[in-house]
Short mmCIF file of C-alpha atoms in Angstrom, two decimals:
data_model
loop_
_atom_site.label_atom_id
_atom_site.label_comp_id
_atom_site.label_asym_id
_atom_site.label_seq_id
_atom_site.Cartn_x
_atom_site.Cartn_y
_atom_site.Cartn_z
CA UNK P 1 0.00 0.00 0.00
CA UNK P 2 1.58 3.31 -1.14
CA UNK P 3 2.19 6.29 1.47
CA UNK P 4 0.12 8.99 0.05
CA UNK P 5 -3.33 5.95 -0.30
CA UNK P 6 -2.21 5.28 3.72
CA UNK P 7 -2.39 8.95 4.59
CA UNK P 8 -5.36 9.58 2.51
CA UNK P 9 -7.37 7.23 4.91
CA UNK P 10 -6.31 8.60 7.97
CA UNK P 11 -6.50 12.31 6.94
CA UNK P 12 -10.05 11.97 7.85
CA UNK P 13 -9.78 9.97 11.21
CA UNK P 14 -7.07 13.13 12.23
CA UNK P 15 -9.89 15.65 10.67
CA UNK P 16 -12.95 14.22 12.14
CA UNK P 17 -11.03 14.73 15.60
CA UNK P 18 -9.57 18.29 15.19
CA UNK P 19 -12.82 19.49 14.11
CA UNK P 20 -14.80 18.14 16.96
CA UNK P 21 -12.91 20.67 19.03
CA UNK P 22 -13.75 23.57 17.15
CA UNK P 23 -17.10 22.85 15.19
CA UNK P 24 -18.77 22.75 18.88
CA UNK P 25 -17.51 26.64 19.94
CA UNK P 26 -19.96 28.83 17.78
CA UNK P 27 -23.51 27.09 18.57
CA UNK P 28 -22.28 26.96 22.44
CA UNK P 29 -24.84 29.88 23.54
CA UNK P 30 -27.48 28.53 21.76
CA UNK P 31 -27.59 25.38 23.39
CA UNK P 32 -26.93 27.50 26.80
CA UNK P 33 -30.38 28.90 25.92
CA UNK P 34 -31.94 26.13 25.14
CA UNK P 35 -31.24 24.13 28.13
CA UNK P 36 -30.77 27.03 30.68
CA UNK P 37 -27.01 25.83 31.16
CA UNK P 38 -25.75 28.75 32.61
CA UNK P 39 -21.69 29.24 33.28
CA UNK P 40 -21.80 25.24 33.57
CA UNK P 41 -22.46 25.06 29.63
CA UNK P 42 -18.75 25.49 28.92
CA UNK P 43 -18.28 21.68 30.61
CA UNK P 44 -19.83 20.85 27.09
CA UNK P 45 -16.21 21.74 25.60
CA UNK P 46 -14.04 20.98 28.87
CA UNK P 47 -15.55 17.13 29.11
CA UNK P 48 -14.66 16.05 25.43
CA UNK P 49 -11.48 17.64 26.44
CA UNK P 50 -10.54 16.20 29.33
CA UNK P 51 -12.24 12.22 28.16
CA UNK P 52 -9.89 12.59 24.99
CA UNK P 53 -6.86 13.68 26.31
CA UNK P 54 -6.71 10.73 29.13
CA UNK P 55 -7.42 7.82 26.77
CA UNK P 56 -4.35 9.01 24.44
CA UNK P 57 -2.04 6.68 26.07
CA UNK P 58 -4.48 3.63 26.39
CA UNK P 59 -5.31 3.53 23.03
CA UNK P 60 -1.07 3.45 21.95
CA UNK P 61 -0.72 0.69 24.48
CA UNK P 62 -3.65 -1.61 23.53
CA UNK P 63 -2.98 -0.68 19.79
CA UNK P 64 0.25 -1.85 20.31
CA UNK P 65 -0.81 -5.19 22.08
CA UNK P 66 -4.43 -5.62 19.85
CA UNK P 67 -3.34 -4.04 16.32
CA UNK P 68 -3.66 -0.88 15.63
CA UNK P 69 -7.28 -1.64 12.91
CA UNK P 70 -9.15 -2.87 15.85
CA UNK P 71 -8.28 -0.11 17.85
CA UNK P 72 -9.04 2.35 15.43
CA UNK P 73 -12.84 0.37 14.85
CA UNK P 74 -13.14 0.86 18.36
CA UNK P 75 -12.66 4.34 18.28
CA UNK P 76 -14.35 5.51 15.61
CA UNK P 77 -17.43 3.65 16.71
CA UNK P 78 -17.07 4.71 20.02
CA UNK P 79 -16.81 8.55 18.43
CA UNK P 80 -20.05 7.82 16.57
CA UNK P 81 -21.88 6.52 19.42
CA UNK P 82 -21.03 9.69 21.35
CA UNK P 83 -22.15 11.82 18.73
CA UNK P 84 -25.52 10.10 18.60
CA UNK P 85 -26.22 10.45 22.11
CA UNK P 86 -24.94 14.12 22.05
CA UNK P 87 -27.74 14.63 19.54
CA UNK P 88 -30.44 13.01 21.31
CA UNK P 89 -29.08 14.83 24.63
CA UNK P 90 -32.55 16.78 26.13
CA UNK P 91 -30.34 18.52 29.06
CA UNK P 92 -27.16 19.57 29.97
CA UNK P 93 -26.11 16.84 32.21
CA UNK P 94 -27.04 14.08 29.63
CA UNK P 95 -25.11 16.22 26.71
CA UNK P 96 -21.85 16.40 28.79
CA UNK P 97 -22.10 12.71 29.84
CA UNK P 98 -22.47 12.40 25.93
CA UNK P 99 -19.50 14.51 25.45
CA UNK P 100 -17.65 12.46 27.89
CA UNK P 101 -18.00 8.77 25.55
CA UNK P 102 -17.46 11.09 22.02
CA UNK P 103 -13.97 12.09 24.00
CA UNK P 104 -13.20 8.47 25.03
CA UNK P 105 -13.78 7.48 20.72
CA UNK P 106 -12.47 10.97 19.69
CA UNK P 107 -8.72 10.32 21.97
CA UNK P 108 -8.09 7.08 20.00
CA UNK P 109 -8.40 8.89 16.27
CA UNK P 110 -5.55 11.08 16.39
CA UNK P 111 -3.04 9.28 18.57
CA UNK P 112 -3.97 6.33 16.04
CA UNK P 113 -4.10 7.62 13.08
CA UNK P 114 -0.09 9.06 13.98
CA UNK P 115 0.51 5.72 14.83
CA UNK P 116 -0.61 4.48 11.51
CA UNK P 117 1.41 6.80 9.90
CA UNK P 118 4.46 5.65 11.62
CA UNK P 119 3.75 2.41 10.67
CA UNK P 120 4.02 2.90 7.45
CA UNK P 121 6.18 5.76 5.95
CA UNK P 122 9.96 5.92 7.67
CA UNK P 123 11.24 8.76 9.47
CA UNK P 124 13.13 10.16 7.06
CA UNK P 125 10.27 10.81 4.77
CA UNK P 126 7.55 11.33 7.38
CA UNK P 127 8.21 14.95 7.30
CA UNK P 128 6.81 15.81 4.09
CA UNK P 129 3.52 14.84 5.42
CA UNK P 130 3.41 17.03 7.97
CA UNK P 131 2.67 19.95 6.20
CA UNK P 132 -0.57 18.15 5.11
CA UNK P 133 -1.35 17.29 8.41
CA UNK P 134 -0.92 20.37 9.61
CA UNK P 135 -3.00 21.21 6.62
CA UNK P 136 -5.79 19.28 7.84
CA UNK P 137 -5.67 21.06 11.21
CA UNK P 138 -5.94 24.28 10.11
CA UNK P 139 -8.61 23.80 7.55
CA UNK P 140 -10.58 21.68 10.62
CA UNK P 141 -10.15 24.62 12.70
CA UNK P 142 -10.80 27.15 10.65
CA UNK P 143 -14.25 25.17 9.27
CA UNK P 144 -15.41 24.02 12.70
CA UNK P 145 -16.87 27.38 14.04
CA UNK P 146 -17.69 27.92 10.46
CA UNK P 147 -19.85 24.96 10.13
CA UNK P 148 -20.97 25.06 13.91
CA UNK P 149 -22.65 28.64 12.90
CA UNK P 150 -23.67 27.57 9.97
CA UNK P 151 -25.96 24.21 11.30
CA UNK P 152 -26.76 26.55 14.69
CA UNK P 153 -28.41 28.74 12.53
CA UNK P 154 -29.96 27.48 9.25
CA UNK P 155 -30.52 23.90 10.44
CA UNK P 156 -29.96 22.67 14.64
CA UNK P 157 -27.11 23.03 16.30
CA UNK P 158 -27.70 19.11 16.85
CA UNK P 159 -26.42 19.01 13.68
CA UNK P 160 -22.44 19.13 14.73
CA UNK P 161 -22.77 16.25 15.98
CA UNK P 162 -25.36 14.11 13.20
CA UNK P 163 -22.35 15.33 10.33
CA UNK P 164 -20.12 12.62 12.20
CA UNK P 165 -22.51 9.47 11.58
CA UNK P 166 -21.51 9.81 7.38
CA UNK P 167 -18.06 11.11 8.00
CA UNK P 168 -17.59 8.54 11.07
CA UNK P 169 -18.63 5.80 7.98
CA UNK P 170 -16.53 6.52 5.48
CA UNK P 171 -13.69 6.48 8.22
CA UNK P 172 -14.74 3.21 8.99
CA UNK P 173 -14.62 2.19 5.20
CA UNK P 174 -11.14 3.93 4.46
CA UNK P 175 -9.45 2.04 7.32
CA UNK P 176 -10.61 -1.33 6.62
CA UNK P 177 -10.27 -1.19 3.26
CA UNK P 178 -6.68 0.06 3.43
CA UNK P 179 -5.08 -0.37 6.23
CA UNK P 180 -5.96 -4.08 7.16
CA UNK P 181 -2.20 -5.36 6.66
CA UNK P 182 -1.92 -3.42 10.42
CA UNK P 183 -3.90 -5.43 11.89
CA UNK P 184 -1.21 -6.91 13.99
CA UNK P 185 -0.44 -6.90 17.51
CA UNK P 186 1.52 -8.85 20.09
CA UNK P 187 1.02 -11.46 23.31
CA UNK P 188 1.22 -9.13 26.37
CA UNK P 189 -1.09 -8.74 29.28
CA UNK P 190 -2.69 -5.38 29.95
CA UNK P 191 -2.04 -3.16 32.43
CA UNK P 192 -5.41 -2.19 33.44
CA UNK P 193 -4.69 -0.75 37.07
CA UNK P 194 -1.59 1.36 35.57
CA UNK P 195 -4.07 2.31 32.92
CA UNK P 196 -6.66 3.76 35.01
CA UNK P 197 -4.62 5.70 37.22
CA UNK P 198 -3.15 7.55 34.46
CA UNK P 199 -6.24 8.46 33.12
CA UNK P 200 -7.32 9.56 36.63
CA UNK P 201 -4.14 11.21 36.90
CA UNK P 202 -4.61 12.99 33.66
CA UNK P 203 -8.07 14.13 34.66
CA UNK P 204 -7.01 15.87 37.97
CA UNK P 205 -3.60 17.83 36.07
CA UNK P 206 -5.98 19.41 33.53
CA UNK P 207 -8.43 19.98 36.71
CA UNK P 208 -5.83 21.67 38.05
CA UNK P 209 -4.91 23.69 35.14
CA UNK P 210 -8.47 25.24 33.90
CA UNK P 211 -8.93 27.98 34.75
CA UNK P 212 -12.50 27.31 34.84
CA UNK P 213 -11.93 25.09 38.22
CA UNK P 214 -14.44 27.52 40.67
CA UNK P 215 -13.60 25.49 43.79
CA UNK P 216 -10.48 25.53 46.00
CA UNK P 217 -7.62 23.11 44.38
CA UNK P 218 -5.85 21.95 47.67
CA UNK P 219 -8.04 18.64 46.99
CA UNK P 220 -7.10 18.52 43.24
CA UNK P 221 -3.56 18.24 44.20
CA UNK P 222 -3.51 16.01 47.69
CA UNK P 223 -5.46 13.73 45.51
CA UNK P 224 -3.05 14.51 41.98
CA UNK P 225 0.21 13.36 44.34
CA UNK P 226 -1.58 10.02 45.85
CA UNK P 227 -2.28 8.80 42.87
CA UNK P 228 1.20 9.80 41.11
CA UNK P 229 2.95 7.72 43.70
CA UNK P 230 0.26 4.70 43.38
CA UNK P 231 0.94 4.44 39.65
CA UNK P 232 4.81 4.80 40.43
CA UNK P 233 4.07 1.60 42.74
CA UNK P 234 2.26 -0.09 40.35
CA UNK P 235 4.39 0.31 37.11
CA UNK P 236 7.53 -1.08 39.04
CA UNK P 237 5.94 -4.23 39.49
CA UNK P 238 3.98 -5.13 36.14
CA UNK P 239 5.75 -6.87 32.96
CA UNK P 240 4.72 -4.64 30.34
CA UNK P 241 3.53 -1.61 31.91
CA UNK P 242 1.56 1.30 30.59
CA UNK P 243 4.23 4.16 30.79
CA UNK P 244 7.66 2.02 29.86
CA UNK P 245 10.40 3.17 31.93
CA UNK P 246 12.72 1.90 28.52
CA UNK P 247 10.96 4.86 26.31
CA UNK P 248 12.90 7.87 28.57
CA UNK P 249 16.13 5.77 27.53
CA UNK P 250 15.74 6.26 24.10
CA UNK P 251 17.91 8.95 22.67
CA UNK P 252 16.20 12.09 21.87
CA UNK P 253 12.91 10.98 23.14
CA UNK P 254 11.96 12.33 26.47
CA UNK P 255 13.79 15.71 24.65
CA UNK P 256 11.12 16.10 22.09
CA UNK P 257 8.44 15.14 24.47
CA UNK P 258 9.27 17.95 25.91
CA UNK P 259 9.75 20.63 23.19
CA UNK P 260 6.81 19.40 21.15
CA UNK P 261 4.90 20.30 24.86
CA UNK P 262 6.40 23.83 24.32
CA UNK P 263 5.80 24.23 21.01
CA UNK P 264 1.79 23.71 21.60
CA UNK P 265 2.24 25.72 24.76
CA UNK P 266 2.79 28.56 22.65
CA UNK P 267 0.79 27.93 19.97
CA UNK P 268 -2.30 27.51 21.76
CA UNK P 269 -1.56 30.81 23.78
CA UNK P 270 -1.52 32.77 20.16
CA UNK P 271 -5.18 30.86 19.26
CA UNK P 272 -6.86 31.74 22.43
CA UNK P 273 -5.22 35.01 23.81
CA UNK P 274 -4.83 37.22 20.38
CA UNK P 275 -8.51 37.04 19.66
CA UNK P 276 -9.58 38.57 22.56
CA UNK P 277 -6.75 41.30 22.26
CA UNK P 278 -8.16 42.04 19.01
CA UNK P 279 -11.71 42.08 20.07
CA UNK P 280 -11.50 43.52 23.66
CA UNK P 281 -9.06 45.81 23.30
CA UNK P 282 -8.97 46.90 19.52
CA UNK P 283 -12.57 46.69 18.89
CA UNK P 284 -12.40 44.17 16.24
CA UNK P 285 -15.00 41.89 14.89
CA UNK P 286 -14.83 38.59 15.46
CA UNK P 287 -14.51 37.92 11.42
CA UNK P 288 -11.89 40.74 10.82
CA UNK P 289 -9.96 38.49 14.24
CA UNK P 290 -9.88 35.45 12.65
CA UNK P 291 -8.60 36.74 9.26
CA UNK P 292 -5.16 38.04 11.73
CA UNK P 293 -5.49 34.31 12.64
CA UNK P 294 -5.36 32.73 9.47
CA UNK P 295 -1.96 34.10 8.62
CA UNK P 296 -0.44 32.73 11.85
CA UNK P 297 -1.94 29.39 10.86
CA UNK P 298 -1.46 29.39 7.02
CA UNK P 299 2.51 29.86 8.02
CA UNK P 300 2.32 27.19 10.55
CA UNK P 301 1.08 24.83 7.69
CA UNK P 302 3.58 26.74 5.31
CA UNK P 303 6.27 26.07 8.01
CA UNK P 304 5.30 22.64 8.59
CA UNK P 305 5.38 21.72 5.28
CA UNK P 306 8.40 23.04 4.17
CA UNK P 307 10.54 22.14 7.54
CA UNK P 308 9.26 18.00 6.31
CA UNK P 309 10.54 18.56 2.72
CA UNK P 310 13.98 19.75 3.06
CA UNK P 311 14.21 17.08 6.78
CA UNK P 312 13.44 13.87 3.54
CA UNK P 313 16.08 16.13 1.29
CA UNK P 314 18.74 16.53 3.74
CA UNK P 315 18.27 14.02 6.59
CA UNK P 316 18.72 17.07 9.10
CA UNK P 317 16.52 18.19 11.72
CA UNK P 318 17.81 19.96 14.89
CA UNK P 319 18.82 23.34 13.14
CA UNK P 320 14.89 23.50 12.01
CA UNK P 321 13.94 23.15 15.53
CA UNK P 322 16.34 25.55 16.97
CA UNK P 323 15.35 28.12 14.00
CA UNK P 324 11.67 27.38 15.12
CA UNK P 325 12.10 28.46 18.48
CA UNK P 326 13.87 31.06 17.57
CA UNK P 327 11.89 32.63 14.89
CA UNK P 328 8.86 31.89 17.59
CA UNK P 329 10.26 34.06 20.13
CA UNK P 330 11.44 37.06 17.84
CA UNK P 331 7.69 37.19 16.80
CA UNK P 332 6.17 36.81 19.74
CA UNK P 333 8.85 39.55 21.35
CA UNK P 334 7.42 41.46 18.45
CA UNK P 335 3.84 41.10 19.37
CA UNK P 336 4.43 42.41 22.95
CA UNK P 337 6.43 45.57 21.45
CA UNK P 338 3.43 46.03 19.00
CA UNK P 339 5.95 45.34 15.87
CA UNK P 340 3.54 45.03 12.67
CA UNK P 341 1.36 41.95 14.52
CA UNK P 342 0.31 40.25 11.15
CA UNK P 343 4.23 40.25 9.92
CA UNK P 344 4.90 38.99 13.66
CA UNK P 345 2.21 35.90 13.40
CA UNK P 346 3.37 34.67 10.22
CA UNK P 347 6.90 35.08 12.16
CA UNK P 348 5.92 33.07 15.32
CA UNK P 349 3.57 30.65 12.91
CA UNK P 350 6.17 29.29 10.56
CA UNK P 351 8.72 29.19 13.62
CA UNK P 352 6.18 27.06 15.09
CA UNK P 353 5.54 24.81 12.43
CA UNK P 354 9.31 24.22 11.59
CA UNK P 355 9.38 22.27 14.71
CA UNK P 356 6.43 20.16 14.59
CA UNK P 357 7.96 17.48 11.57
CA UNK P 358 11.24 17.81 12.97
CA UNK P 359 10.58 17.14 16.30
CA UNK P 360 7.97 14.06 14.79
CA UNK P 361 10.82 12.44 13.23
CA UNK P 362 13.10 12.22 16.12
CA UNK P 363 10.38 10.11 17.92
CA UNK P 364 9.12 8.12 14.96
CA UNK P 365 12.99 7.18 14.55
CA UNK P 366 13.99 6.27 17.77
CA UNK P 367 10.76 4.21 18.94
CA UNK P 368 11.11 0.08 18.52
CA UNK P 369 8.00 -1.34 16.41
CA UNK P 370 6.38 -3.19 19.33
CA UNK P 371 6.24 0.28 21.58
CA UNK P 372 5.61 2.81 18.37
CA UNK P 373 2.01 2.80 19.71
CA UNK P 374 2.41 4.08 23.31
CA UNK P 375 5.63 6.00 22.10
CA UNK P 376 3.58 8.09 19.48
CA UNK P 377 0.92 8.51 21.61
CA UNK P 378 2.70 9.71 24.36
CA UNK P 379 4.34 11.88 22.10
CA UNK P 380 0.66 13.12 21.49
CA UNK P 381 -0.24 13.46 25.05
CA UNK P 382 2.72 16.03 25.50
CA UNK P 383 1.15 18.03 22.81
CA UNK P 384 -2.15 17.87 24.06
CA UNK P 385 -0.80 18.81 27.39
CA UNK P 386 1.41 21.11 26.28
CA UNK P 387 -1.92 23.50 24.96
CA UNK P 388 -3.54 22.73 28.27
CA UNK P 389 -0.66 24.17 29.95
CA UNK P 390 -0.43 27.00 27.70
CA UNK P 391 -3.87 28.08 28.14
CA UNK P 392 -3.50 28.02 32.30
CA UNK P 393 -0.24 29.83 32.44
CA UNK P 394 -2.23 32.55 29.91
CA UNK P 395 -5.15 32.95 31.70
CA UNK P 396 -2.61 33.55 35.11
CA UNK P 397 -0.48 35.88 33.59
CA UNK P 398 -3.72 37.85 32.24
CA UNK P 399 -5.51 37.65 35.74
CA UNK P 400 -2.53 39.57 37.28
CA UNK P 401 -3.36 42.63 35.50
CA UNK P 402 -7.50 41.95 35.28
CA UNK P 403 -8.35 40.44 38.04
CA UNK P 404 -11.92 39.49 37.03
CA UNK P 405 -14.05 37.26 35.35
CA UNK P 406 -14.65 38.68 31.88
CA UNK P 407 -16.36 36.10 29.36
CA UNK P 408 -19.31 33.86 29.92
CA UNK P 409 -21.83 34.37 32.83
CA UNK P 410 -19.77 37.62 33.90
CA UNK P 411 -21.29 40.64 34.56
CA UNK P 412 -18.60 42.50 33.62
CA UNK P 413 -18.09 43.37 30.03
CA UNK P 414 -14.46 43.68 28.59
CA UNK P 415 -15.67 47.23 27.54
CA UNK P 416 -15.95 47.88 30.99
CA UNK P 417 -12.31 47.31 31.96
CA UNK P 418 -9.80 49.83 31.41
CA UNK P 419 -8.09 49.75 28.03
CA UNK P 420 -4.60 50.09 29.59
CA UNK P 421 -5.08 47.45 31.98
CA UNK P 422 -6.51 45.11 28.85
CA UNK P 423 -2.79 46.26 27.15
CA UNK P 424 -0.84 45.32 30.07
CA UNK P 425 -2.41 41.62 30.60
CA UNK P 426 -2.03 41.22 26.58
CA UNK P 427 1.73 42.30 26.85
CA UNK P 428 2.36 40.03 29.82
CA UNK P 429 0.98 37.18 27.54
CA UNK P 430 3.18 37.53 24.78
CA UNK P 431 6.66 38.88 26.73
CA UNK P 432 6.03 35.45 28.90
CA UNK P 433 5.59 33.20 25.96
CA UNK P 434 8.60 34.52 23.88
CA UNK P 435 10.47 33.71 27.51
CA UNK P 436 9.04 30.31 27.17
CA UNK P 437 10.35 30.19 23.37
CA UNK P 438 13.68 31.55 24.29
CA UNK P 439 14.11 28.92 27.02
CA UNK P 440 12.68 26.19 24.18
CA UNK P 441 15.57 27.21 22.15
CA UNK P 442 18.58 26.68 24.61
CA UNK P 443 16.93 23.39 25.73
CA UNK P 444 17.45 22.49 21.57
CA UNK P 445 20.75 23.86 21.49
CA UNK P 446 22.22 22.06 24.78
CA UNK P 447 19.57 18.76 25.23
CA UNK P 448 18.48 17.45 21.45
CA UNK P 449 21.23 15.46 19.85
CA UNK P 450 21.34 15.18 15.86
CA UNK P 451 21.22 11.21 14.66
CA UNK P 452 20.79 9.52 11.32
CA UNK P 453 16.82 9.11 10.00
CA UNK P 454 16.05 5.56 8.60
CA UNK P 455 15.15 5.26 5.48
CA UNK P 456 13.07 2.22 6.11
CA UNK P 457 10.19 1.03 8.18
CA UNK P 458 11.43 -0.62 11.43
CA UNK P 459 9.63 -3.85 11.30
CA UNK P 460 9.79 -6.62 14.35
CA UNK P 461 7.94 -9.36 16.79
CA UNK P 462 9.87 -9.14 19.46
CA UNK P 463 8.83 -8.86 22.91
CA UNK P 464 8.95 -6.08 25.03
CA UNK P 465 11.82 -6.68 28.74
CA UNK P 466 10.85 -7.66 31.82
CA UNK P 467 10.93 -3.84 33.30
CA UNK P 468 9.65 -5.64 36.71
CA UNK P 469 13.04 -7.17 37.63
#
């Protein structure tokens, strides 16, 4: 099966799960009025979040043990089935326990459909797909409030969801028509307990995090370090467990964990933050906002896919990271001093997406065929972290110079808060982000070590060590 037919059928599986993220944003205050939801209706958004983000490393791990089609069946389905009951959902609490099982499908598709893709193009060449990936993400995000206003208004706004029982289909169709040759796994028993900590444990971090948490977080974290040490305990003494200790061995792994984490730190702290600078405090529409935001993502696409040709051309990758960073934390240095913002997002943008194949490659390299599964997803997790993170460490910096709520179910409008203060919070953003870039960048230079790509698919049985003993 060629490379371009085995991305072509998991394009869709990585677009059906970007867009669920977005598509659901613009018809949010519609279904607040319909079901009297209140400042609880933005659960709607956080549950899918949270249910998608701690499955990510279940599904690599079983994938890895159970194939990686059956996996992929299961999610899908499992997305599907979420969607239905989301738009059958009559109140708010049965819509966000809806949410909750679209999450657990909608977590598998993306850190499978990586997966896939590591299975079947080598490293050295995996970079030129990128740029299409990152393709499909911006066109996903860019179309999801699109479409979301679009069904809210001339149609239902139950509608986001019904779109996924065709496109959740031909998913279905694509993947076991074309990618039933990776349908193989390997003899290992589970690790269920280390499993379900993790997934607790990734619930309470992004607890702690959002910044939408109203109660006191003392419990959040008591709980967050009992259950870190339980899974330490547990993962000492099993086979094959969930979180390998052998995967922070491998060279250049636990490195781009890391910076991939940054790199969607900052990224999401561009999508969310310069929006509202350009609507609060410039008086902006919302559509003239997101035409600043589609240069910063066309030149994270433009980035992306240029960074993955010349990696498959020259077999290099570090310098495109440590340019990244660096052209990342010029622009968003230039953002804080005001510097020509649209010349300063394509900056930032197409530092951004210089690291995302190169950093990809390192992993996809370096990972052994019977833990690509976990390993990728893992790799995944970071980045989905890494935006969570972002977000929290935003909303803290802006709080120290506003120190109000200003959004949904305030009673304070941003037009009410003065314009200087708005500035200062905005500029605290961006001069703490480019800090974050400029610390990315001497963690490239000193920590990320160049190696050779492979040119080939690493293909084997064998079994995963003892790690018990």
């Amino acid at each position: 099966m060629s490379p371009k037919t085995i991305f072509a059928s998991v394009a869709l599986v990585i677009a059906l799960g970007s867009l669920e993220k977005s598509i659901v944003t613009t018809p949010l205050p519609i279904i607040g009025q319909e079901m009297g939801a209140g400042q609880a209706l933005t659960w709607v958004i956080t549950a899918y979040l949270l249910a998608a983000t701690a499955v990510l490393p279940v599904y690599g791990k079983l994938s890895d043990i159970f194939g990686r089609v059956k996996m992929l069946n299961m999610s899908v389905i499992l997305f599907v089935l979420g969607s239905v009951a989301c738009g059958l959902s009559q109140d708010l609490t049965s819509l966000v326990a809806s949410r909750i099982l679209q999450g657990i499908g909608g977590g598998g598709l993306i850190a499978l459909a990586f997966t896939v893709i590591a299975d079947s193009i080598p490293a050295r060449e995996v970079g030129k797909y990128q740029g299409y990936i990152s393709a499909v993400y911006a066109v996903s995000s860019i179309a999801g409030p699109l479409l979301g206003g679009f069904f809210a208004e001339q149609l239902s706004w139950r509608w986001v969801f019904w779109i996924n029982l065709p496109l959740g289909g031909l998913a279905l169709w694509l993947i076991n028509t074309n990618l039933k040759h990776l349908n193989q796994g390997r003899q290992s028993p589970f690790d269920w307990i280390g499993a379900g900590l993790l997934m607790v444990l990734t619930t309470l971090l992004l607890l702690m995090l959002s910044p939408e948490l109203t109660f006191d977080r003392t419990g959040v974290i008591v709980l967050f370090v009992v259950f870190v040490m339980a899974l330490v305990l547990v993962e000492r003494k099993v086979h094959d467990p969930i979180l390998p200790g052998r995967l922070a061995k491998l060279p250049g792994y636990l490195t781009s964990v890391i910076l991939i984490c940054c790199s969607q730190l900052l990224m999401f702290a561009v999508l969310v933050y310069l929006p509202l600078q350009m609507q609060w405090q410039q008086g902006m529409s919302a559509f003239d906002s997101g035409l600043m935001m589609m240069a910063f993502m066309v030149s994270i696409t433009g980035g992306a896919y240029l960074g993955g040709r010349r990696i498959a051309k020259t077999g290099y990758y570090k310098s495109f990271v440590v340019v990244g960073f660096f052209f990342a934390a010029v622009g968003l240095f230039a953002l804080y001093l005001g510097w020509l913002p649209v010349v300063a997002l394509a900056l930032a943008g197409a530092g951004l997406g210089l690291t995302l194949p190169s950093l990809s490659v390192v992993v996809q390299n370096v990972l052994p065929p019977e833990d690509r599964g976990i390993g990728t997803s893992m790799f995944n997790y970071g980045r989905e972290l890494g935006g969570a993170i972002g977000v929290a460490i935003c909303a803290m910096l802006f709080h120290s110079k506003v120190p109000v709520v200003v959004g949904e179910g305030s009673t304070l409008s941003p037009d009410a808060i003065d314009p200087q203060r708005l500035a200062q919070a905005f500029s605290l953003i961006y001069v703490g982000m480019a800090g974050v870039g400029a610390v990315a960048l001497i963690a490239t230079v000193v920590a990320l070590k160049g190696q050779a790509l492979s040119r080939e698919v690493k293909i084997s049985s064998s079994q995963p060590a003892d790690e018990s003993k």
